[in-house]
Coordinates of C-alpha atoms and ligand atoms in Angstrom, one line a residue:
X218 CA 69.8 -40.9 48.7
X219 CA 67.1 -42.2 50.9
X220 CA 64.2 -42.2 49.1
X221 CA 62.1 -41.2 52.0
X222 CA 63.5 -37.9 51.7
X223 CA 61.7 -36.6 48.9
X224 CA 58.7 -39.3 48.9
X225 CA 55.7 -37.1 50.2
X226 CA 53.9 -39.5 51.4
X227 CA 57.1 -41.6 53.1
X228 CA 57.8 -37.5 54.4
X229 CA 54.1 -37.5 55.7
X230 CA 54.9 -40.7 57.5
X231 CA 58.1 -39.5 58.7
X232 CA 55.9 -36.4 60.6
X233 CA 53.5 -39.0 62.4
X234 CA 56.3 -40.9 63.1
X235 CA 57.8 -37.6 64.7
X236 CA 54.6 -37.1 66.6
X237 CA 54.2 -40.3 67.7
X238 CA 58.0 -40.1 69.5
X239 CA 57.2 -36.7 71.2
X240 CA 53.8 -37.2 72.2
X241 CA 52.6 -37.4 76.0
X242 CA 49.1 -37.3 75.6
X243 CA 49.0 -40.7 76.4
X244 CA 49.7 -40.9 79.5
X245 CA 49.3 -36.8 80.8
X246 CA 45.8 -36.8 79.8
X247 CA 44.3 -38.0 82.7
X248 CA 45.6 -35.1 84.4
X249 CA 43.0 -33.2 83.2
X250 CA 41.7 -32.2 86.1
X251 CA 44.2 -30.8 87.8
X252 CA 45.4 -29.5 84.5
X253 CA 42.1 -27.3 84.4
X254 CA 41.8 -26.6 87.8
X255 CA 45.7 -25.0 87.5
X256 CA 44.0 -22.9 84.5
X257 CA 41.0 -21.9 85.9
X258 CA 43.6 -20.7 89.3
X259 CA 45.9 -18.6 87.3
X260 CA 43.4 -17.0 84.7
X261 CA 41.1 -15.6 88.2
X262 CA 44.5 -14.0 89.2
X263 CA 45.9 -12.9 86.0
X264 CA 42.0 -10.9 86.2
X265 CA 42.5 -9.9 90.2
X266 CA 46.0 -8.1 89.4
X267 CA 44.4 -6.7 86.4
X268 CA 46.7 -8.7 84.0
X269 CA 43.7 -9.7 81.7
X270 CA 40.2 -8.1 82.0
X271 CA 37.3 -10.0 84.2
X272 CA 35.2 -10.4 80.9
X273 CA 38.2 -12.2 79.4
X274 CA 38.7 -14.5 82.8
X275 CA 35.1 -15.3 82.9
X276 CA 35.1 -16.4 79.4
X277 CA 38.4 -18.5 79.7
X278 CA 37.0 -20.0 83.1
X279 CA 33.5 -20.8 80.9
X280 CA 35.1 -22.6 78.5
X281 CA 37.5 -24.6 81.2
X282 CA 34.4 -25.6 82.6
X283 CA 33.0 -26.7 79.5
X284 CA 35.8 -28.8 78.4
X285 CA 36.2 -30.3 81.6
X286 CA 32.9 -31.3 81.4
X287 CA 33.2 -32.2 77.5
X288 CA 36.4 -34.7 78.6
X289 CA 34.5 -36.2 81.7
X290 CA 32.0 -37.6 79.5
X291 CA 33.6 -39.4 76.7
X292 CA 32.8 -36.3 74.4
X293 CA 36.3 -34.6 73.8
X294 CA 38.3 -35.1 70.7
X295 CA 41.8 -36.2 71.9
X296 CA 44.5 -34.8 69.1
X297 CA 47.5 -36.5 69.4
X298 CA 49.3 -34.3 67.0
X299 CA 48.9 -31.4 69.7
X300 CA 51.1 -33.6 72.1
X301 CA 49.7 -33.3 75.3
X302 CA 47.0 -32.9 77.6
X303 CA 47.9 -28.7 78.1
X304 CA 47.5 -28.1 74.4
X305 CA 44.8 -30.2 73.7
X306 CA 42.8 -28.2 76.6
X307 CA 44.1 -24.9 74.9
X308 CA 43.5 -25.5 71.3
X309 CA 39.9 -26.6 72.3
X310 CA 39.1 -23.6 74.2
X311 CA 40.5 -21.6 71.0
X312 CA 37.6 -23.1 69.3
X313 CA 35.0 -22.3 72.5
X314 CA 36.1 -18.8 72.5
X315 CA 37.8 -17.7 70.3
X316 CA 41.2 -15.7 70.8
X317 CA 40.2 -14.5 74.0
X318 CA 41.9 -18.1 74.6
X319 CA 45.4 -17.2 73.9
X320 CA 45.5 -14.8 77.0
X321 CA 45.3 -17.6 79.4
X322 CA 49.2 -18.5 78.6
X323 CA 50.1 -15.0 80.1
X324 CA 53.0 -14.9 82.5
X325 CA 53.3 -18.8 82.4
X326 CA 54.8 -21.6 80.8
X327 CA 53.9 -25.3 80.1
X328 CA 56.9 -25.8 82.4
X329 CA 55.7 -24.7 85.7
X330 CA 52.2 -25.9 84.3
X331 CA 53.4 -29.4 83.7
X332 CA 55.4 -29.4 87.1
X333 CA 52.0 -27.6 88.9
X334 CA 49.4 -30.7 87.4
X335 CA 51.8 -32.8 88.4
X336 CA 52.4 -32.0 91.9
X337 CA 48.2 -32.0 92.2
X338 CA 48.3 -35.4 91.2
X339 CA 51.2 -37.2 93.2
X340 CA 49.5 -35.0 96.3
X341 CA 46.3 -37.0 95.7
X342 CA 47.7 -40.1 95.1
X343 CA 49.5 -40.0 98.1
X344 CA 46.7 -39.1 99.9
X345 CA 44.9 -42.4 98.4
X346 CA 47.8 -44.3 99.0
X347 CA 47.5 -43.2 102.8
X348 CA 43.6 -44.5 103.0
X349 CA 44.6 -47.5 101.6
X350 CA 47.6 -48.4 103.5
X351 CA 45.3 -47.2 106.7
X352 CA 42.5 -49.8 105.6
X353 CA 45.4 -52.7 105.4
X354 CA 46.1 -51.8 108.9
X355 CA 42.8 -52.2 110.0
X356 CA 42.6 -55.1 108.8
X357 CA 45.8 -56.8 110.0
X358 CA 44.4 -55.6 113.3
X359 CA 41.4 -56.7 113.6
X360 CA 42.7 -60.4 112.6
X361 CA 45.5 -59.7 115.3
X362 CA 42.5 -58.8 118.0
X363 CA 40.9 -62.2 117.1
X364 CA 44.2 -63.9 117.4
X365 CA 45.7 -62.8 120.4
X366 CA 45.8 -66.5 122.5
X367 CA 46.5 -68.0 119.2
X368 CA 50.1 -69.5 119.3
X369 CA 52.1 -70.1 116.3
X370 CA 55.9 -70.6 115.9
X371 CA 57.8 -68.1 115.2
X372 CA 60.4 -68.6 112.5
X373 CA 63.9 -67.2 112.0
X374 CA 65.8 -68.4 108.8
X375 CA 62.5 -70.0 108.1
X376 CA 63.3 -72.5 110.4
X377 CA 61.0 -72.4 113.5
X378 CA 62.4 -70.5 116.3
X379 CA 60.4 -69.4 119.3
X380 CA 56.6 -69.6 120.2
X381 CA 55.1 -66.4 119.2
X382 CA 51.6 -65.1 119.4
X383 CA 49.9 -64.8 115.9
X384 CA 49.0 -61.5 117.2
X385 CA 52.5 -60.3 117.8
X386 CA 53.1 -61.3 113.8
X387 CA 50.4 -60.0 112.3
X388 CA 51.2 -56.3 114.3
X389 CA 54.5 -56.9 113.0
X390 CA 53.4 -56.2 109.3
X391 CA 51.1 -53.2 111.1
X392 CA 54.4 -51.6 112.2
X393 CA 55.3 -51.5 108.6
X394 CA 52.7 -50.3 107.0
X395 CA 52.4 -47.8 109.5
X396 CA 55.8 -46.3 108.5
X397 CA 54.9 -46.6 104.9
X398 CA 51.8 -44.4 105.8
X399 CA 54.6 -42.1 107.4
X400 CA 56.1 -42.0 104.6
X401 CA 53.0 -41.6 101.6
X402 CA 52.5 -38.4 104.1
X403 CA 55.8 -37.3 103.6
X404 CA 56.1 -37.6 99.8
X405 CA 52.0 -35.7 100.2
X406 CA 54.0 -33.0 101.7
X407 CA 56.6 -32.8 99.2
X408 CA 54.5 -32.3 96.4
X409 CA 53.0 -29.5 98.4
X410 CA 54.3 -26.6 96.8
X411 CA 52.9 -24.3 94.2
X412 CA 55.4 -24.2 91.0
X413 CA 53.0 -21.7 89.1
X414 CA 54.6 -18.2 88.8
X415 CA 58.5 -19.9 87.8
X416 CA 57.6 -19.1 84.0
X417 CA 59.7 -21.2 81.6
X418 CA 62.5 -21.3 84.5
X419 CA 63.2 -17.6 85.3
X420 CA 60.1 -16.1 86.6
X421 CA 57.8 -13.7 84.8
X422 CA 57.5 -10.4 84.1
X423 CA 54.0 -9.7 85.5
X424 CA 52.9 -8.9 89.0
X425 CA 51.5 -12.3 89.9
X426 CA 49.9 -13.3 93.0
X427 CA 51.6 -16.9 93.6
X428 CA 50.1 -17.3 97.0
X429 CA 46.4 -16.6 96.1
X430 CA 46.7 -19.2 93.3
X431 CA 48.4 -21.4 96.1
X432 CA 45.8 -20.9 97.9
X433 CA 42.6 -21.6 95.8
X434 CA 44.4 -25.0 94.2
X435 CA 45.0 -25.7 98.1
X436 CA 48.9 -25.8 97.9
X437 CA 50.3 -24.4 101.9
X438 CA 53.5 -23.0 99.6
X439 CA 54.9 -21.7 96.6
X440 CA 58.1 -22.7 95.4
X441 CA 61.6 -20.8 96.2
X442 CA 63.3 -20.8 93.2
X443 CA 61.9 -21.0 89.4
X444 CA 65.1 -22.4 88.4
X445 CA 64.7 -25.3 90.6
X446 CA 60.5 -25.4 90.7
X447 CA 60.6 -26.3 86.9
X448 CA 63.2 -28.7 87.2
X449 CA 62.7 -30.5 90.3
X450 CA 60.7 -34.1 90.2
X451 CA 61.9 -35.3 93.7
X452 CA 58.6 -35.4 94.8
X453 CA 57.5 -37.8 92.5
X454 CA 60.8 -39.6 93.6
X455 CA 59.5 -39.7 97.6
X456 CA 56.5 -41.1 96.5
X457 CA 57.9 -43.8 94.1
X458 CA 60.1 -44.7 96.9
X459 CA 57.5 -44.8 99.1
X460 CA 55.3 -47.4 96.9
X461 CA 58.8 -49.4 96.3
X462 CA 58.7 -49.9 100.0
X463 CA 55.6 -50.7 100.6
X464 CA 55.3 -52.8 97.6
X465 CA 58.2 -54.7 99.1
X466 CA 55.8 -55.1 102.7
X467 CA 53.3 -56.1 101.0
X468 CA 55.3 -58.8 99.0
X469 CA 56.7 -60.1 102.3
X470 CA 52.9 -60.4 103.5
X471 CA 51.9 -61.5 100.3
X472 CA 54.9 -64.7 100.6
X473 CA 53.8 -65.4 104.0
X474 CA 50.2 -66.0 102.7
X475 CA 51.7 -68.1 100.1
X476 CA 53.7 -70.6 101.8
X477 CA 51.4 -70.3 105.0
X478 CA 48.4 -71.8 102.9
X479 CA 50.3 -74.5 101.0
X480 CA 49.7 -78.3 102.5
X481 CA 53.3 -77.8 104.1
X482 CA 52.2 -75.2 106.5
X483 CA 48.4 -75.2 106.3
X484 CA 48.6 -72.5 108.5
X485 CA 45.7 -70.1 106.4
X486 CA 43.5 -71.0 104.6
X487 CA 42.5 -67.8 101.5
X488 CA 39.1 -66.9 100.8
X489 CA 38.3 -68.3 97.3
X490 CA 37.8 -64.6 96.5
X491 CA 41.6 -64.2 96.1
X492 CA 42.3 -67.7 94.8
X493 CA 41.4 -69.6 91.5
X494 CA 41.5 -73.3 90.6
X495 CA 44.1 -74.8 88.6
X496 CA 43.2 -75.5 84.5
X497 CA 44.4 -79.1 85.2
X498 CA 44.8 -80.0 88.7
X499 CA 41.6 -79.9 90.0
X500 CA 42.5 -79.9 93.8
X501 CA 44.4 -76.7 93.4
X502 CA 43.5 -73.1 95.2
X503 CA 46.2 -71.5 93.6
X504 CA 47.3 -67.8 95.5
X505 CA 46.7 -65.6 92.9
X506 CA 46.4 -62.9 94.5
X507 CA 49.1 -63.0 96.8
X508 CA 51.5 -64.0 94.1
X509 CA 50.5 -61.4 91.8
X510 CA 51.4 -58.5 94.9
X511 CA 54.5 -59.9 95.3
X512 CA 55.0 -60.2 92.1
X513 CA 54.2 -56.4 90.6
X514 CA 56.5 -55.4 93.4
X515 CA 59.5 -55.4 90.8
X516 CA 57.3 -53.7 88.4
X517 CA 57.5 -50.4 91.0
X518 CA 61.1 -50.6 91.5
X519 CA 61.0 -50.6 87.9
X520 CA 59.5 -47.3 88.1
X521 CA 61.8 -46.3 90.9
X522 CA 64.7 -46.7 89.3
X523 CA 63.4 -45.4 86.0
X524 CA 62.8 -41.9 87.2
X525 CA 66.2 -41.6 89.0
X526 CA 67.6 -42.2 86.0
X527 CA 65.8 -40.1 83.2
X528 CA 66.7 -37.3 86.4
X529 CA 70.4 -38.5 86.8
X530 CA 72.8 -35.9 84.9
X531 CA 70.2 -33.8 83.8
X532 CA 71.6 -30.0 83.7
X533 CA 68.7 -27.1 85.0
X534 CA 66.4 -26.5 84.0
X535 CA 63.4 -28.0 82.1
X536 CA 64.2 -30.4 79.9
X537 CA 62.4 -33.1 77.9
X538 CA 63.7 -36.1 79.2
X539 CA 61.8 -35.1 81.9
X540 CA 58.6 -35.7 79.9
X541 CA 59.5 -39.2 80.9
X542 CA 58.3 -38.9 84.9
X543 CA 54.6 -39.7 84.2
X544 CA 54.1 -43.1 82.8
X545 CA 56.2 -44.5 85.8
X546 CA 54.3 -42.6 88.5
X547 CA 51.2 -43.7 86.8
X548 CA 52.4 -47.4 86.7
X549 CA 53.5 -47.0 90.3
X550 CA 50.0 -45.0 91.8
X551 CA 48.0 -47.7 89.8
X552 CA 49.6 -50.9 90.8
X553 CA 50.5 -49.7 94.8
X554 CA 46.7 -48.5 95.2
X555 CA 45.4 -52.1 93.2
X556 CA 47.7 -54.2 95.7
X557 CA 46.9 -52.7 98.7
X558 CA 43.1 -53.2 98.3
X559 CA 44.0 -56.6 97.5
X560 CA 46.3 -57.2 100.2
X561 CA 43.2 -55.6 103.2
X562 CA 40.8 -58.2 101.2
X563 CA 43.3 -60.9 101.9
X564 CA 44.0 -61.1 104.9
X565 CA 40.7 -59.2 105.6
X566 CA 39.2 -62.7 104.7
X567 CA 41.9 -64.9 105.6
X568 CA 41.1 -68.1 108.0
X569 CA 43.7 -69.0 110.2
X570 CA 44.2 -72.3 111.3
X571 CA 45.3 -72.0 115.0
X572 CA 45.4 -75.6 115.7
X573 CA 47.8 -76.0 112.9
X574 CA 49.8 -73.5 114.5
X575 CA 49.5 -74.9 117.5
X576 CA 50.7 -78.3 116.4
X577 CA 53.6 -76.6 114.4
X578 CA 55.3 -75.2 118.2
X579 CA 54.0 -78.8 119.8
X580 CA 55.9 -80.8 117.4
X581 CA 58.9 -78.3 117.1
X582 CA 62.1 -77.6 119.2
X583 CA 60.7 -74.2 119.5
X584 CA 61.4 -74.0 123.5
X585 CA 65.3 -74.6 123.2
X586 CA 65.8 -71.2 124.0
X587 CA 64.0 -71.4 127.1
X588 CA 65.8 -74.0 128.9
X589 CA 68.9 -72.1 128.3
X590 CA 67.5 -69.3 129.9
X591 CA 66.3 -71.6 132.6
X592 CA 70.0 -72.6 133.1
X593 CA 70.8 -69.1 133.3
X594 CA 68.6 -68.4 136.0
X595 CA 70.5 -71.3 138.1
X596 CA 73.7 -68.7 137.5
X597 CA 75.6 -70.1 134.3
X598 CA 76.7 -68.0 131.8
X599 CA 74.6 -67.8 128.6
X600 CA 77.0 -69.1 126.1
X601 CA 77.7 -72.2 128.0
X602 CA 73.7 -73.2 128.9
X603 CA 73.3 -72.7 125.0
X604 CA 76.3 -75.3 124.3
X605 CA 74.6 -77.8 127.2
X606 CA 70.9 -77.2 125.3
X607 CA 72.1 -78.2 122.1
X608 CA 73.2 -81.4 123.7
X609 CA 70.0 -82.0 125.0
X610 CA 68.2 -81.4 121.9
X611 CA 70.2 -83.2 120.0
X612 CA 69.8 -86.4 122.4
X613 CA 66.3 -85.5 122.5
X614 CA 66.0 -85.6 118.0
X615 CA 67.8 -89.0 118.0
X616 CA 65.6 -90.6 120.3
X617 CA 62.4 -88.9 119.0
X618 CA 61.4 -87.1 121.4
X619 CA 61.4 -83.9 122.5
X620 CA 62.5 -81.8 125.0
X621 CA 60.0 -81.5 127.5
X622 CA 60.1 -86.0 127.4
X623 CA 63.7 -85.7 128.7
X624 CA 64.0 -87.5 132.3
X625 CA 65.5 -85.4 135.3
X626 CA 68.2 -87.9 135.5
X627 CA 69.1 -86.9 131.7
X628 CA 69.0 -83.7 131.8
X629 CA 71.4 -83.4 134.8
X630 CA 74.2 -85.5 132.8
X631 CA 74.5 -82.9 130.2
X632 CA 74.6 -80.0 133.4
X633 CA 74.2 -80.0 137.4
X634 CA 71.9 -77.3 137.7
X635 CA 68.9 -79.1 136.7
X636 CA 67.1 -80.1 139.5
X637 CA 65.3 -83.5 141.1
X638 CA 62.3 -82.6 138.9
X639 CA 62.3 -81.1 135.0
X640 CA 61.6 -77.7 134.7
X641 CA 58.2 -76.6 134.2
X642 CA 58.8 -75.0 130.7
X643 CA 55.8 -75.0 128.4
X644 CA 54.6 -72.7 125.0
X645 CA 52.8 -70.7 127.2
X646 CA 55.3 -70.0 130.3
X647 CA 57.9 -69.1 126.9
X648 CA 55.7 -66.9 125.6
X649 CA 54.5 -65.5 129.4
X650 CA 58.3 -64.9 130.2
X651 CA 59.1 -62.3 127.1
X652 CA 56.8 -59.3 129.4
X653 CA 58.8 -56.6 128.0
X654 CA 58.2 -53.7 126.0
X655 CA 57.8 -54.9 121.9
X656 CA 57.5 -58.5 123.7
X657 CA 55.4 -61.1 122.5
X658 CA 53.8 -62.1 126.2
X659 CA 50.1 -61.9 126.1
X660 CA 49.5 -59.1 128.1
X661 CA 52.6 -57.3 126.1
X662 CA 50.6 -58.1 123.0
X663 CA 46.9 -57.0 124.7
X664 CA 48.7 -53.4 125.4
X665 CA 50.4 -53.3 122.0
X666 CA 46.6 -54.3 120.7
X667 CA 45.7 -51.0 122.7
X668 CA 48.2 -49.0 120.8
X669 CA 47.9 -49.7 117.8
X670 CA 44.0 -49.4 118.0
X671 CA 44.5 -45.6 119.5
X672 CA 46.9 -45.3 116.5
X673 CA 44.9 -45.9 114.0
X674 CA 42.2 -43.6 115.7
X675 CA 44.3 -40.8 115.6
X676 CA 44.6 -41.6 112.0
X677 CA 41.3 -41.1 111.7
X678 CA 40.7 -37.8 113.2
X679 CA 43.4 -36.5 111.1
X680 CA 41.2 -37.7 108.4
X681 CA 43.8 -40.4 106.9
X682 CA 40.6 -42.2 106.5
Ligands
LIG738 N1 54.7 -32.7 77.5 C1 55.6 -32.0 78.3 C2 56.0 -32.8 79.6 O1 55.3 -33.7 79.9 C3 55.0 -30.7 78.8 C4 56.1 -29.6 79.0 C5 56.7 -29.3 77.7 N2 57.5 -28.2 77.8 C6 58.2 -27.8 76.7 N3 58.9 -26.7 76.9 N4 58.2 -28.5 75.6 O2 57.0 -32.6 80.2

């Protein structure tokens, strides 16, 4: 027989061992707020509907207070063999009070408790994640506003393409963190709904007033169905979801900044804030910071894909797995919210170098497209003025040069509808030409400027920050 069967003290270690597999404490204490604020919410309505007596609510309230204050300050004594934050909070206001504690449990359950501080907590951290995705915006913007002449090539394939305005880029990435704000809202919105009142899953049998507890924790609803309300962690899901995709902005930002300041492209230049030296190459500003965003991305897919699969087959209702959720939307909240302060420092304090960029479209076959499209304006078809342009450049790579150093004579052997003289086809009449809506000609790009500023405005009177 195994010895540790009937060895006390291999039993005692068995029991820590025990502990130490169901414990959450870890990571659900520093929901202690909202876990005492839930507490503080239900045991003023258990008193209102005359549940428990207002001497026995004032008490409980009393010693919430206290150990709020007791755990703010270092002084609590954490006891891991009481498994999580909601008993530790209980057990010590047993000691405050007395048994006047064991009334606050009435007509609930750690189950819609659990699901209630939770729902606090991925409301405020998506209302965090909202601020800081709005500060990255400004940011990007305000570089965009200082860079809307600046010229810069823009790439497909990362092979250059088409003159662009750095402007135009850099609102690119505003576009996308702008849906990412959508979306924190959304998942802010999600977690809006009081689960207090669903009991273990069923409901209880006391007259609770749900709303008025929705009301003073500041949830706008109450859930619909217990069954579902204790089992349901989708909110946590939107906002995981939500962080995955912005994570993956940011790493797309984060490469650009990468690549952009190596020797090859020069094209930025980071602020020594965000980049360290190498230990042995002493000429080296090493991205650290960029690489390090685009590197935790895979950390909050990690927790992505975690939760939807502790949730994936679970039957209703409650169940432990489910004790699982928090350490990945902790991971998730921490490592979004670090990255995107990181990422508005960045390119907050980024120097771009617009003669670089400018030399990048000079020396490039970036205006390809636009002597096709000069062909089509003389009436031929699109596909064949593309065929005729590679030609040209093609000619034009082999000798050197490029396409703008092409004589009138040679550009009319490859097609007849080039004129006595070369067209007058420069960066700036490519970039000029593509006035449209969501184009990237300058007075396109001063209007989209516009927008976006009176965006982010109205982001601010809605106090997103
Ligand atoms: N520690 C648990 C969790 O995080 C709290 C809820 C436990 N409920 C229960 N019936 N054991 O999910």
């Amino acid at each position: 027989m195994d010895a540790s069967l009937t060895d006390p003290a291999a039993s005692a270690r068995g029991a820590q061992l025990a502990n130490d597999f169901t414990v959450s404490l870890d990571a659900d204490r520093r929901m202690y707020r909202e876990d005492i604020a839930g507490s503080i919410a239900h045991a003023r309505m258990l008193a209102r509907q005359g549940i428990i007596d207002q001497p026995a609510a004032d008490s409980i309230v009393g010693g919430l207070r206290q150990i709020e204050t007791e755990i703010a300050t270092g002084e609590f004594t954490w006891k891991r063999e009481l498994e999580d934050i909601h008993m530790n909070v209980e057990s010590r206001l047993f000691e405050l009070i007395g048994e006047t504690a064991g009334r606050l449990h009435t007509g609930r359950s750690r189950n819609d408790q659990v699901a209630t501080d939770s729902r606090l907590y991925t409301a405020r951290a998506s209302t965090a994640a909202v601020q800081a995705v709005r500060s990255l915006q400004r940011a990007l913007l305000q570089q965009a506003a200082g860079h809307a002449a600046t010229v810069m090539p823009g790439y497909t394939h990362l092979q250059r393409g088409q003159p662009a305005l750095l402007a135009h880029h850099l609102l690119a990435y505003f576009e996308m963190f702008d849906r990412d704000a959508v979306r924190f809202a959304a998942a802010r919105a999600a977690a809006d709904v009081l689960p207090l009142g669903s009991g273990g899953m069923s409901g209880v049998p006391y007259q609770l007033d749900r709303e008025s507890v929705a009301a003073e924790l500041g949830f706008s609803r109450i859930s619909a169905n217990s069954m579902d309300a204790v089992s349901d962690r989708d909110y946590m899901l939107d906002f995981l979801y939500s962080s995955a995709a912005c994570m993956m902005h940011m790493s797309r930002l984060a490469e650009e900044l990468t690549i952009w300041s190596s020797d090859e492209f020069g094209f930025v230049r980071m602020s020594e804030r965000f980049t360290s030296g190498s230990s042995i190459m002493p000429q080296k500003r090493n991205p650290d910071f960029a690489e390090l965003v685009r590197g935790k991305t895979g950390r909050v897919y990690g927790s992505l894909t975690s939760l939807l699969t502790t949730m994936k087959g679970l039957p209703l209702t409650y169940n432990r797995d489910m004790q699982e959720d928090k350490p990945p939307l902790f991971d998730a909240a921490d490592t979004v919210l670090a990255c995107l302060d990181a990422a508005a420092g960045m390119v907050g304090s980024a120097a771009f170098a617009a003669d670089r960029m400018r030399k990048a479209v000079d020396e490039s076959a970036a205006l390809a497209t636009d002597y096709a499209d000069y062909l089509v304006q003389k009436g031929v078809p699109f596909r064949r003025a593309h065929v005729v342009v590679t030609q040209l450049t093609r000619l034009a790579q082999q000798s050197g040069r490029q396409l703008g150093d092409l004589s009138p004579d040679e550009l009319r052997q490859a097609s007849e509808h080039f004129g006595q003289e070369a067209p007058r086809i420069s960066v700036e009449s490519s970039i000029t030409a593509r006035d449209l809506p969501g184009g990237t000609a300058p007075r396109r790009v001063r209007q989209a400027l516009q927008d976006a500023y009176r965006r982010i405005w109205i982001a601010h009177t809605a106090g997103e920050w």
